Coordinates of C-alpha atoms in Angstrom, one line a residue:
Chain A
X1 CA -28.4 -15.3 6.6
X2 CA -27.5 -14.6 2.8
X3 CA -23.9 -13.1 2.3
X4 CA -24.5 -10.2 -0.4
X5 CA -20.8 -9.3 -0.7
X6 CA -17.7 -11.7 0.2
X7 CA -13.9 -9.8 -0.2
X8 CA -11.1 -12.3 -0.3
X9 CA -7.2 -11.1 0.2
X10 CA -8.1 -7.6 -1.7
X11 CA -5.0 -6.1 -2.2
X12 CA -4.3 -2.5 -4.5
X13 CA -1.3 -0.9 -5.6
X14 CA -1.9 2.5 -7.3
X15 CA 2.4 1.9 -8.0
X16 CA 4.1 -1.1 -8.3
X17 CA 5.3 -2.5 -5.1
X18 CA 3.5 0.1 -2.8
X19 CA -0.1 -1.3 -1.8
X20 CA -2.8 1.2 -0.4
X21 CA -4.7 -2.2 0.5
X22 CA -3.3 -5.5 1.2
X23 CA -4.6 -9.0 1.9
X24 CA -8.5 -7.6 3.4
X25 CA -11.3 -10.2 3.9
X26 CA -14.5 -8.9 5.0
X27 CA -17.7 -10.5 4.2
X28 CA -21.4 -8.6 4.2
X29 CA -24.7 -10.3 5.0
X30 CA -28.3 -9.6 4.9
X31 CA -29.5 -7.5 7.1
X32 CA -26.5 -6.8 8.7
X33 CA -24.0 -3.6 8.9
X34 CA -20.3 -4.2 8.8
X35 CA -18.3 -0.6 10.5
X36 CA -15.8 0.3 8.4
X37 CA -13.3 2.2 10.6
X38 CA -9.8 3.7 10.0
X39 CA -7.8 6.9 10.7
X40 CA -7.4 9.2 7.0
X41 CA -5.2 6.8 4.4
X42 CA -5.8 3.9 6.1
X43 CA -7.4 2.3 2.5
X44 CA -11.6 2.8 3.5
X45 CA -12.0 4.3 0.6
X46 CA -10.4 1.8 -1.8
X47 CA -11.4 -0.9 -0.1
X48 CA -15.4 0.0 -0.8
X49 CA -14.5 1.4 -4.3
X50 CA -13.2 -1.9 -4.8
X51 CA -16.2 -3.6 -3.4
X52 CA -18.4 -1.8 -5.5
X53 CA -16.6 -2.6 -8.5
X54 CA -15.5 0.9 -9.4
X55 CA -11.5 -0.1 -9.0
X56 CA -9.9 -3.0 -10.0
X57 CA -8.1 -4.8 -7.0
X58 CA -5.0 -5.7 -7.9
X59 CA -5.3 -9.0 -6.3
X60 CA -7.8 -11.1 -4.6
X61 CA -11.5 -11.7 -4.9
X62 CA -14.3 -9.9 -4.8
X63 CA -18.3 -11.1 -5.1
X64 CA -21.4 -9.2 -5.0
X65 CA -24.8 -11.3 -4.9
X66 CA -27.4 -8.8 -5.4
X67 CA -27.7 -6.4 -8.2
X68 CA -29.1 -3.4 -6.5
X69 CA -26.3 -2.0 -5.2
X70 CA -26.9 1.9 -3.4
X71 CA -22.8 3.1 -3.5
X72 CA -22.5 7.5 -2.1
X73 CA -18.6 7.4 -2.5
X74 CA -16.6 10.2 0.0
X75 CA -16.0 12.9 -2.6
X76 CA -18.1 14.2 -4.3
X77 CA -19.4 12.2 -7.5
X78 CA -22.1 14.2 -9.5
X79 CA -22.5 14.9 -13.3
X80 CA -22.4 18.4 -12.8
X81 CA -24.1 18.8 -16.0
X82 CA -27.4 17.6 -14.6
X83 CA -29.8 18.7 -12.0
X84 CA -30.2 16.9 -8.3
X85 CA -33.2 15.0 -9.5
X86 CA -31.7 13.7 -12.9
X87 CA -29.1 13.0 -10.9
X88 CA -30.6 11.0 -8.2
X89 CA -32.6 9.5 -10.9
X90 CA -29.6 8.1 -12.5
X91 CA -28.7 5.1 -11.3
X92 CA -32.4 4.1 -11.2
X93 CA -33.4 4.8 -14.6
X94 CA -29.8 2.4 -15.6
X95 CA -31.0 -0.5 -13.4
X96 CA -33.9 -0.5 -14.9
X97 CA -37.0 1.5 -13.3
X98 CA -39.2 3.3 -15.7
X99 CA -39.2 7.2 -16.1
X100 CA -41.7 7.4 -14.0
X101 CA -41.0 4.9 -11.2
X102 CA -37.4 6.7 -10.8
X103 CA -38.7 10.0 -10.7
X104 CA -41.4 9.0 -7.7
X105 CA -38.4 6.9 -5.9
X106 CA -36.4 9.9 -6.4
X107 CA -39.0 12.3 -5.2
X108 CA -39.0 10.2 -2.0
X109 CA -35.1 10.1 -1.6
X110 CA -35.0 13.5 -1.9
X111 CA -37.9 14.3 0.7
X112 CA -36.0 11.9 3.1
X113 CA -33.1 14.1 3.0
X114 CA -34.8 17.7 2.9
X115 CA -33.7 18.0 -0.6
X116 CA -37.1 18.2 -2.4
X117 CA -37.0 22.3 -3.2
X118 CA -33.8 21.7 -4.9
X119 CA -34.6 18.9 -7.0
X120 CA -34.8 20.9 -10.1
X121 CA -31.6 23.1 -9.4
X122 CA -28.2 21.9 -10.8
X123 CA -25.8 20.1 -8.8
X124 CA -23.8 23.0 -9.2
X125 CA -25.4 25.4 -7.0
X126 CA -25.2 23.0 -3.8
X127 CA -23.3 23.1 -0.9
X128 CA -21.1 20.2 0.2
X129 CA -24.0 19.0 3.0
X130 CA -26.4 19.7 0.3
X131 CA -24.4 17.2 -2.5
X132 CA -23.6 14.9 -0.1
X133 CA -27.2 14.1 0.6
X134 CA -27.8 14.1 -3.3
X135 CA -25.3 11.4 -3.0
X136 CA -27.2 9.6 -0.1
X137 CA -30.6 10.1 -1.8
X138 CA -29.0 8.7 -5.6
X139 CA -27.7 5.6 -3.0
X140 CA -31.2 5.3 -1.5
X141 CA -33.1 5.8 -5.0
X142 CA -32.9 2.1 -6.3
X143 CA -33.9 0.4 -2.8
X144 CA -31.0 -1.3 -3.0
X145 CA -29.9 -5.0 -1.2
X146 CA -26.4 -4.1 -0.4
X147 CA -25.4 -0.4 0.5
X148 CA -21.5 0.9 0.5
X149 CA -21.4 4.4 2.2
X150 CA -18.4 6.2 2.4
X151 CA -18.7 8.7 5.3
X152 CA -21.7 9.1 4.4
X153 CA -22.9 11.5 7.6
X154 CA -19.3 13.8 6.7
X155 CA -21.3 17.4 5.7
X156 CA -25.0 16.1 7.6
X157 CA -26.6 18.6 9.5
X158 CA -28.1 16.7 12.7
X159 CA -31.5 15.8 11.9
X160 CA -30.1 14.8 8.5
X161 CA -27.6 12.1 10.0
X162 CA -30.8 11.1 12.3
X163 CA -33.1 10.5 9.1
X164 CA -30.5 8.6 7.5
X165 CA -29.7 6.5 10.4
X166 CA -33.7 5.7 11.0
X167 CA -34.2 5.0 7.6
X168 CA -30.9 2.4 6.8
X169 CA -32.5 0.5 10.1
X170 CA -36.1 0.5 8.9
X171 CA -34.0 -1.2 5.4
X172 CA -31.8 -3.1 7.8
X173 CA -35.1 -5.1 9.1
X174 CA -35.9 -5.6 5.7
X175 CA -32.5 -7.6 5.0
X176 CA -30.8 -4.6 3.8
X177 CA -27.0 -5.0 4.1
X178 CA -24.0 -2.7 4.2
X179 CA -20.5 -1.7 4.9
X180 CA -20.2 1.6 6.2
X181 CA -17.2 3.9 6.8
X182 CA -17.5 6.7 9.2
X183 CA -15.2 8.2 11.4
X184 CA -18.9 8.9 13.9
X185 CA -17.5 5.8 16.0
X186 CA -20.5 6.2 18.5
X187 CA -23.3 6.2 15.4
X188 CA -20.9 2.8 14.1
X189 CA -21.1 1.3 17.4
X190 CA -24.9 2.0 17.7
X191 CA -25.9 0.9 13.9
X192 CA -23.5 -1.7 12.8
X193 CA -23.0 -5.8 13.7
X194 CA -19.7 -5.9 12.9
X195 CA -16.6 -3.7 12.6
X196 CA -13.2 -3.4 10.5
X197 CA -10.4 -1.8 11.6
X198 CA -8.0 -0.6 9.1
X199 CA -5.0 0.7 9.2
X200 CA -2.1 1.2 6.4
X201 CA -4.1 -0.6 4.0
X202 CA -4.3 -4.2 6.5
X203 CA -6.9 -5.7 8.3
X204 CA -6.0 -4.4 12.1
X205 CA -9.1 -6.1 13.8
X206 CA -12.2 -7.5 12.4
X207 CA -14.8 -8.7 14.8
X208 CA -18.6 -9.2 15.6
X209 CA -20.5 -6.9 18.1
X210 CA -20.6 -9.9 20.5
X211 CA -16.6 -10.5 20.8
X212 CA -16.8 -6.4 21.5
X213 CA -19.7 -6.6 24.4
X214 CA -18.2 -10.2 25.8
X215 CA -14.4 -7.7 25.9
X216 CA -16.5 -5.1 28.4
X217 CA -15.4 -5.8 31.6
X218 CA -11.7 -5.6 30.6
X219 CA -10.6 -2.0 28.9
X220 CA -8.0 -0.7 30.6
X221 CA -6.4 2.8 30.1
X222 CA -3.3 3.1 30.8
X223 CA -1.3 6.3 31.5
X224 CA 1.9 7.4 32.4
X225 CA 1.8 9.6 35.8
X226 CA 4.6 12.1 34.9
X227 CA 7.4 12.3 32.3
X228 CA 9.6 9.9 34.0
X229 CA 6.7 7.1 33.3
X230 CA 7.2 7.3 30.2
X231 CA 9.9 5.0 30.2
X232 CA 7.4 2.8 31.6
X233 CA 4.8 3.0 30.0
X234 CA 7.0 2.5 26.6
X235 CA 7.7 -1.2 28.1
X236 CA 4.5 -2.3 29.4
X237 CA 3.6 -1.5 25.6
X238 CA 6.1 -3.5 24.2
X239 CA 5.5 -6.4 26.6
X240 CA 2.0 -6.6 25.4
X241 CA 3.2 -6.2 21.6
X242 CA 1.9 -2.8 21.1
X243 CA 3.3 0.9 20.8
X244 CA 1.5 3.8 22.6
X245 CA -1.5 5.8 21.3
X246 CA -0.6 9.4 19.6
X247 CA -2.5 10.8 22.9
X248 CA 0.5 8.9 24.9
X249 CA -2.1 6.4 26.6
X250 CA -2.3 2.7 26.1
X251 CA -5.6 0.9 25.8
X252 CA -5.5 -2.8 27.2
X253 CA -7.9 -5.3 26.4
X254 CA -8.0 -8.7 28.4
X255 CA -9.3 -10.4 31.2
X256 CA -6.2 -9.1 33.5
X257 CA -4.1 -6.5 33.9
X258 CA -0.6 -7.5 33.1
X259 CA 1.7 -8.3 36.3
X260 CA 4.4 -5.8 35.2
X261 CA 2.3 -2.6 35.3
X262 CA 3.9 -0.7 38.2
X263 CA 1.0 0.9 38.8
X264 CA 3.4 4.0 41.5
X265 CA 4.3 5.2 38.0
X266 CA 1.0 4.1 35.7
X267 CA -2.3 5.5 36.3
X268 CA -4.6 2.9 35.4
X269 CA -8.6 3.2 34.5
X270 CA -11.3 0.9 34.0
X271 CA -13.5 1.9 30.7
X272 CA -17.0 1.8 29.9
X273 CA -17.1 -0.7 27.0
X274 CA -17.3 1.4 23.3
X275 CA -16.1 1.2 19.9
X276 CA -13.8 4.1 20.8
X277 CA -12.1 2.1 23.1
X278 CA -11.7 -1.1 21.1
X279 CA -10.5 1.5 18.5
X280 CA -8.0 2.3 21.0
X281 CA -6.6 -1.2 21.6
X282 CA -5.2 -1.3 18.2
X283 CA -2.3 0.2 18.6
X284 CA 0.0 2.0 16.5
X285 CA 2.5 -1.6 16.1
X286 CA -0.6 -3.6 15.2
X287 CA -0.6 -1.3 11.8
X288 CA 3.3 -2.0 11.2
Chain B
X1 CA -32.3 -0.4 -23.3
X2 CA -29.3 1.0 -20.9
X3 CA -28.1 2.2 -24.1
X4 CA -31.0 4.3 -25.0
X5 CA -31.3 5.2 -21.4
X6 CA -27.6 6.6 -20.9
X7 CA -27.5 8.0 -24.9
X8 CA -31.1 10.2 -23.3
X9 CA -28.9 11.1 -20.2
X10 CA -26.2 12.3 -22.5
X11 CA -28.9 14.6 -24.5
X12 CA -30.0 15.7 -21.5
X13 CA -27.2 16.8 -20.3
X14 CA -26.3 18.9 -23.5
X15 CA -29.2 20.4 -23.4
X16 CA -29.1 21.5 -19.5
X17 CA -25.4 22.9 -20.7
X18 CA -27.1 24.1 -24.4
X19 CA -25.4 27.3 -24.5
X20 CA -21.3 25.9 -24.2
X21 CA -22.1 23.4 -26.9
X22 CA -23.7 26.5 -28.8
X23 CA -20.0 27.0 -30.1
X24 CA -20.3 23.3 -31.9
X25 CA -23.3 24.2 -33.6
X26 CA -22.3 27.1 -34.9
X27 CA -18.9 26.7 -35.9
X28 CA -19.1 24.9 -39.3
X29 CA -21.7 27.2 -40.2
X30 CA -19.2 30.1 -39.4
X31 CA -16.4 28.2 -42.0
X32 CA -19.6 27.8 -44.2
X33 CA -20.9 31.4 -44.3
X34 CA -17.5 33.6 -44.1
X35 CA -14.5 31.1 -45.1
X36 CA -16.2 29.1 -47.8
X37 CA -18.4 32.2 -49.8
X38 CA -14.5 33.7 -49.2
X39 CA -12.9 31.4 -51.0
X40 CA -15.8 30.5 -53.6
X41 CA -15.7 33.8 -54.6
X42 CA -11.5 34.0 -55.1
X43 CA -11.4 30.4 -56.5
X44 CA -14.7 29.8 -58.3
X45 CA -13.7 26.4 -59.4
X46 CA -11.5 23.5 -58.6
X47 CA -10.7 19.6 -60.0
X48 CA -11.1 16.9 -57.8
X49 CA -10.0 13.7 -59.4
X50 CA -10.0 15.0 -63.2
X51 CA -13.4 16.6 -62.7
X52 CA -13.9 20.1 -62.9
X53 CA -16.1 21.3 -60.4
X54 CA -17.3 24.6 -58.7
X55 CA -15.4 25.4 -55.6
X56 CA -18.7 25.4 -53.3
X57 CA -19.4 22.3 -54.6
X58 CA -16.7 20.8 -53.6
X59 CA -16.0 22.1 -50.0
X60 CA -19.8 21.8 -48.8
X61 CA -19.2 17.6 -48.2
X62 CA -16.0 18.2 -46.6
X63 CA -17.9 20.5 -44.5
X64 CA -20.0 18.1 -43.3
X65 CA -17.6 15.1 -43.4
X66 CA -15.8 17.5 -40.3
X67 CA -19.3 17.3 -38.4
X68 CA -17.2 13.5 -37.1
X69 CA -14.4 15.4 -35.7
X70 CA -16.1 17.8 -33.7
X71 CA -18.2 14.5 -32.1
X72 CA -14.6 13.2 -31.4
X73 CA -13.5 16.3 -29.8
X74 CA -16.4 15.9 -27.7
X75 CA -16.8 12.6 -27.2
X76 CA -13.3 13.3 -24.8
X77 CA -14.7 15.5 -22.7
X78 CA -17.9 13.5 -22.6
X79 CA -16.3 10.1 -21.4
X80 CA -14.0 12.2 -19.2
X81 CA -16.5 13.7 -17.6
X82 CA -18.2 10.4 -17.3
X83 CA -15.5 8.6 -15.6
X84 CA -15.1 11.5 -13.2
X85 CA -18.3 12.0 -12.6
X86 CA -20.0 8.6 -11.6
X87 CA -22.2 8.0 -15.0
X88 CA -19.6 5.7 -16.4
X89 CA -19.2 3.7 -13.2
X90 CA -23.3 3.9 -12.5
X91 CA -24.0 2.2 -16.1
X92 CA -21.5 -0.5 -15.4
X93 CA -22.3 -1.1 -11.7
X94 CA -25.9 -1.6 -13.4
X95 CA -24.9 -4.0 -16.2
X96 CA -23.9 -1.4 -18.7
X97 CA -21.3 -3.4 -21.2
X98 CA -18.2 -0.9 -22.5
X99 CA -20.0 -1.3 -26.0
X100 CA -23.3 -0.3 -25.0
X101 CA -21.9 3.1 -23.0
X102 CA -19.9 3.3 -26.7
X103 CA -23.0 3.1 -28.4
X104 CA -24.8 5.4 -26.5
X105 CA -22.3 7.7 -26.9
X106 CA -22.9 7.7 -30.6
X107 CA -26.9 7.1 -30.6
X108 CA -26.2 10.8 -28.3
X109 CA -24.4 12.5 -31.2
X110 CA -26.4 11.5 -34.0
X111 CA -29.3 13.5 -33.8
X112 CA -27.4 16.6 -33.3
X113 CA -24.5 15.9 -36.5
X114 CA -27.9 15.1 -38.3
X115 CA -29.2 18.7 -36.8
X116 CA -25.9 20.5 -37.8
X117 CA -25.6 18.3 -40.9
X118 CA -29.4 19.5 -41.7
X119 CA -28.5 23.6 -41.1
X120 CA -25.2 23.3 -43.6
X121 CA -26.9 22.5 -46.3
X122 CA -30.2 24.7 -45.8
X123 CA -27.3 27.5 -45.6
X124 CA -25.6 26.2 -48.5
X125 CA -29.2 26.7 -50.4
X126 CA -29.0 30.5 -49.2
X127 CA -25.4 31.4 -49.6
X128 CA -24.2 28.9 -52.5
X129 CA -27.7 28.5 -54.3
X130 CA -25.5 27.0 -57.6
X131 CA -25.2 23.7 -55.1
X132 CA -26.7 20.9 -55.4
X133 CA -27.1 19.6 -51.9
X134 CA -30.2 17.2 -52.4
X135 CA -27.7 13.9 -53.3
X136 CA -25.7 14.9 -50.3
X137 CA -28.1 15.0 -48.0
X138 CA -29.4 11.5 -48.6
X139 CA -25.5 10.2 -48.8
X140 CA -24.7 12.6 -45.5
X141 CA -27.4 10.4 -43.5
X142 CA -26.2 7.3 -44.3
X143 CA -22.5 7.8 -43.7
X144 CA -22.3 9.9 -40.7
X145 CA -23.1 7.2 -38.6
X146 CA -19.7 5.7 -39.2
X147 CA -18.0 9.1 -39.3
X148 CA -19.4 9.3 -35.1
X149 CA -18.3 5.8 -35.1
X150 CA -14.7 6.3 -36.3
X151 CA -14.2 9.9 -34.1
X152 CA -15.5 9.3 -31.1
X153 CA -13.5 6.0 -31.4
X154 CA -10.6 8.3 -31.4
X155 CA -12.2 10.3 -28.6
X156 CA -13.6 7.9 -26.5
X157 CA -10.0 6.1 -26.6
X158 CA -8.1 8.9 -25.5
X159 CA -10.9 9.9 -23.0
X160 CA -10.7 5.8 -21.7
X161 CA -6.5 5.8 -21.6
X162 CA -5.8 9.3 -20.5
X163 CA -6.5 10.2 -16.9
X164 CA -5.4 14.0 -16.8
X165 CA -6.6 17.0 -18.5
X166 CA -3.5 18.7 -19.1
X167 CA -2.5 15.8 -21.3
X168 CA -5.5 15.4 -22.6
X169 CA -5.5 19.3 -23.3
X170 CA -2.3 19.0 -25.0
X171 CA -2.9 16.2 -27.0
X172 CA -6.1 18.0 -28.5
X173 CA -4.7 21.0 -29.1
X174 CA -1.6 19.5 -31.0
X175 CA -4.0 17.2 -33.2
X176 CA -7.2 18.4 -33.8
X177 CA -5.8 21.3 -36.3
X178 CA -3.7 19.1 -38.0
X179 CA -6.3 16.8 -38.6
X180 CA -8.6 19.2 -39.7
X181 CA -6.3 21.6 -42.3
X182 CA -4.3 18.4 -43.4
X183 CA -7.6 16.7 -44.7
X184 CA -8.5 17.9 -48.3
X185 CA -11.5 20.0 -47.1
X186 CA -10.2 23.8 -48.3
X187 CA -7.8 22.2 -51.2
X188 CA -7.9 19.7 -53.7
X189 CA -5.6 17.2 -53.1
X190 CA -5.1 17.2 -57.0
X191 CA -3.7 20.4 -56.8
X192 CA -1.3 20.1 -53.9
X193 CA 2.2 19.6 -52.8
X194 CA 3.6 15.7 -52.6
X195 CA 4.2 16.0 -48.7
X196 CA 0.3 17.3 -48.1
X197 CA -0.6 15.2 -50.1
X198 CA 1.0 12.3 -48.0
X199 CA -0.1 13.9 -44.9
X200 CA -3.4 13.5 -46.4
X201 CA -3.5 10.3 -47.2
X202 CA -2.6 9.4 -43.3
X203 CA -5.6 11.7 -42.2
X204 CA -9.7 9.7 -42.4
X205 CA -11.3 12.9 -42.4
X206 CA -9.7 12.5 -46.5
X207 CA -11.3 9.0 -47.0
X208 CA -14.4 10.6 -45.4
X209 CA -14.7 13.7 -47.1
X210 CA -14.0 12.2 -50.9
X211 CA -16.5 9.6 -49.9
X212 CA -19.2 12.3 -49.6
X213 CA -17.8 13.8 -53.4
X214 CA -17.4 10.6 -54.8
X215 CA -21.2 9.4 -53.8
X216 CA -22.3 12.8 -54.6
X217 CA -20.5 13.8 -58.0
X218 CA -21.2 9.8 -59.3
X219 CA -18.1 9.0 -59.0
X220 CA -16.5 5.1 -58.0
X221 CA -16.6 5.0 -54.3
X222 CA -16.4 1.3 -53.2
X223 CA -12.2 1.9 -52.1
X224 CA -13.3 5.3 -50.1
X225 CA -16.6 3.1 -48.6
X226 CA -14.6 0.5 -47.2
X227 CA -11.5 2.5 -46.0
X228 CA -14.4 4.5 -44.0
X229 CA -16.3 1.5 -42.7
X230 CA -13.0 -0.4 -42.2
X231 CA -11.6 2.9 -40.3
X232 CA -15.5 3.0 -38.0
X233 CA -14.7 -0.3 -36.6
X234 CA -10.7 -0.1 -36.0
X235 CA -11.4 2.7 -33.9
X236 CA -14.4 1.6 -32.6
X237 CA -12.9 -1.3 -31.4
X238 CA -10.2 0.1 -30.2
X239 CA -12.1 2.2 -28.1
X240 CA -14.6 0.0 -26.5
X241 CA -11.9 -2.2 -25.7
X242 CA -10.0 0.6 -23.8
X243 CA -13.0 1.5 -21.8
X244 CA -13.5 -2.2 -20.8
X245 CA -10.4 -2.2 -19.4
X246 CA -10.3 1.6 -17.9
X247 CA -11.0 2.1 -14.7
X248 CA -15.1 2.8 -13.8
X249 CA -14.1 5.7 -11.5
X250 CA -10.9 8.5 -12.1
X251 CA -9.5 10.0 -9.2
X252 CA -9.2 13.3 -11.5
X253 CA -11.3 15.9 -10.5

């Protein structure tokens, strides 16, 4: 498979000395969807506005094969001064498509996303939903190779985030690729190949759909069984290298429980292999 | 062809927001109509380097030498707004160089300094009909482009370099009056004070404005021509080097 976009050891420092991103290497091939996944701060949105060239990394490498590149940031990103369809039309008419090929592909986007009435409105009257699906459809516009979407179901009604999802895998089989952030873990673990967890800028755990099916058998939630567990709980965590969830739990991954969990005091559960729970393995010390 | 395609977007957009940049159209017109028939009818005439000439006559092409200004006033906004708003980072991501998103910038603003350019001197026929405007109008056309060139360098810098609108706010507010009243536009520099006249002589709109009388009144205009054209690409520069190096996207919002 062709790689579209290869990161090497980004790193970004809005001030000197304090990074918002350090040392990430992710790499995006064709027809493929890398999960970009992170609690609020945790860099996502740097990272992919670093990808797509709108920030400069302050160190490290960055490479984008293909040209058409469909980017729908987080916040919201609209020339207020235009209306939805100039502005979904935008970034086709600047890579190139002719009036009237960019107003047809917009047309399109917009119908995709139930926009079409509003195409001749200005982006000011919208609601958030509404602009973020502008955003989506000005992503969509340019049938691009490589897609970077920022949460990009955040304001989508339901049967918006379904047409969305159906039409990025009808692209996908095409050899669409794309890093996607979302906090709608279940629609990640669903859509995407591969998955990035980040935390306080670093890389807490980047792996392939098949090391997260091959880890099913062995998720294990731990829990203390009153307040005097705690204790213990606090140094089975530290045993494995790992600090407790905010919820107070500890997520285990591995082929065996650990001898030392004193299971009088623990309450232990087997869980159904998910992205949540994998999500829940990286613990709070893995971000330190 | 990114150019033309952005410098269309730009149009576009002034046109879906017509009636705020109604203010720009019709403010040198105002000074035209009210402040200049004012003063032409206190002063009657003036000298402007030795030569005697009527006070109309000589205010009318510093009139339209402040059609650059106003571009540079906008042109901050404008590639504010653009690095805020996704059209700067957009014609980059696409291939877009900093001196193509420059140049549409300018190809943007010509038509309408032209248009402006166009309604001062049809209202200098009406209101000053002792005028000639038929040499300026020809001189207007081919030196306005490097008027834009030289203010929306000014613009387009600060828009590129300063990330907040309170500075920016501040910054415009202390300058653009300054420029404006220190520039021999109202006065004759022959006529005025040595420290005005150094602040002058610090300002382009002054180079710009006795480029216009010189052309116009037949006057030697080489030195003027080449501080202008010399000022067009300083700035120019400047600015298309700042955006190069600013940031495609501002957090400001």
């Amino acid at each position: 498979m062709r790689t579209l976009l290869l990161a090497q050891n980004l790193t970004k420092c809005y001030v000197p000395d304090v990074a918002a991103l350090r040392d990430v290497s992710l790499r995006v091939e064709e027809g493929r969807f890398l999960g970009l996944i992170g609690p609020n701060g945790a860099g996502k949105s740097t990272l992919l506005n670093i990808l797509g060239g709108f920030l400069q990394a302050t160190d490290g490498h960055v490479e984008r094969i293909p040209r058409l590149i469909g980017w729908c940031p987080q916040q919201t990103v609209v020339d207020w001064s235009l209306t939805v369809i100039e502005n979904v039309m935008m970034p086709a008419r600047l890579f190139g498509l002719s009036r009237r090929a960019a107003r047809s592909a917009a047309e399109e986007a917009l119908e995709l996303l139930g926009l079409r009435t509003s195409a001749k409105t200005t982006a000011e009257t919208l609601s958030g939903g509404q602009l973020q699906r502008v955003q989506i459809a000005r992503a969509l516009c340019i049938s691009p190779d490589l897609v970077l979407l920022d949460e990009p179901t955040t304001g989508l009604d339901v049967e918006g985030q379904e047409s969305l999802w159906t039409h990025l895998r009808q692209r996908r089989t095409q050899g669409l690729g794309g890093l996607i952030s979302s906090h709608d873990l279940d629609a990640l673990e669903r859509e995407c190949d591969s998955f990035l967890f980040l935390r306080n800028g670093r890389t807490a755990r980047y792996f392939d759909r098949s090391e997260l099916d091959a880890e099913s058998m062995s998720v294990f939630e731990v829990r203390p069984l009153d307040e005097a567990a705690v204790d213990a709980l606090r140094t089975l965590a530290a045993s494995v290298g790992r600090a407790p969830n905010l919820d107070g739990s500890l997520w285990l991954v591995g082929a065996e429980l650990p001898d030392n969990v004193d299971e009088r005091s623990l309450a232990v559960e087997r869980r159904q292999l998910s992205l949540r729970a994998a999500y829940k393995t990286v613990g709070l010390a893995d971000t330190k | 062809m990114r150019t033309f395609t952005l410098a269309a977007m730009h149009l576009r957009s002034l046109w879906n927001w017509r009636s705020v940049y109604l203010g720009r159209l019709i403010e040198p017109l105002a000074y035209l109509a009210f402040m200049v028939v004012g003063l032409n009818a206190t002063v009657a005439s003036t000298t402007y380097r030795g030569v005697a000439l009527p006070y109309g006559a000589y205010v009318v092409p510093g009139i339209v030498a402040l059609l650059g200004v106003r571009a540079g006033t906008s042109a901050v906004s404008d590639v504010s707004n653009d690095r805020k708003w996704g059209v700067y980072a957009f014609a980059r991501l696409a291939g877009s160089s900093a001196s193509g998103y420059f140049l549409s910038l300018a190809l943007a603003a010509l038509p309408l300094a032209y248009l402006q350019a166009l309604s001062i001197l049809i209202l200098t026929l009406i209101v000053l009909p002792g005028v000639c405007v038929a040499n300026l109008a020809v001189v207007a056309i081919l030196a306005l482009p490097f008027y834009l060139a030289c203010w929306i360098g000014v613009g387009a810098l600060m828009g590129a370099l300063i990330n907040s609108y309170s500075q920016r706010d501040l910054i415009l507010s202390l300058v653009n009056l300054p420029i404006i009243l220190t520039a021999p536009i109202f006065f004759s520099l022959d006529t005025v004070p040595p420290f005005l006249k150094a602040l002058a002589l610090a300002n382009p709109l002054t180079y710009q404005s006795d480029l216009l009388r010189d052309i116009t009144l037949g006057l030697p205009w080489q030195a003027n021509g080449l501080v202008v054209a010399s000022l067009a690409l300083v700035f120019g520069s400047a600015a298309v080097t700042a955006l190069a190096h600013s940031e495609w996207l501002t957090a400001e919002r």
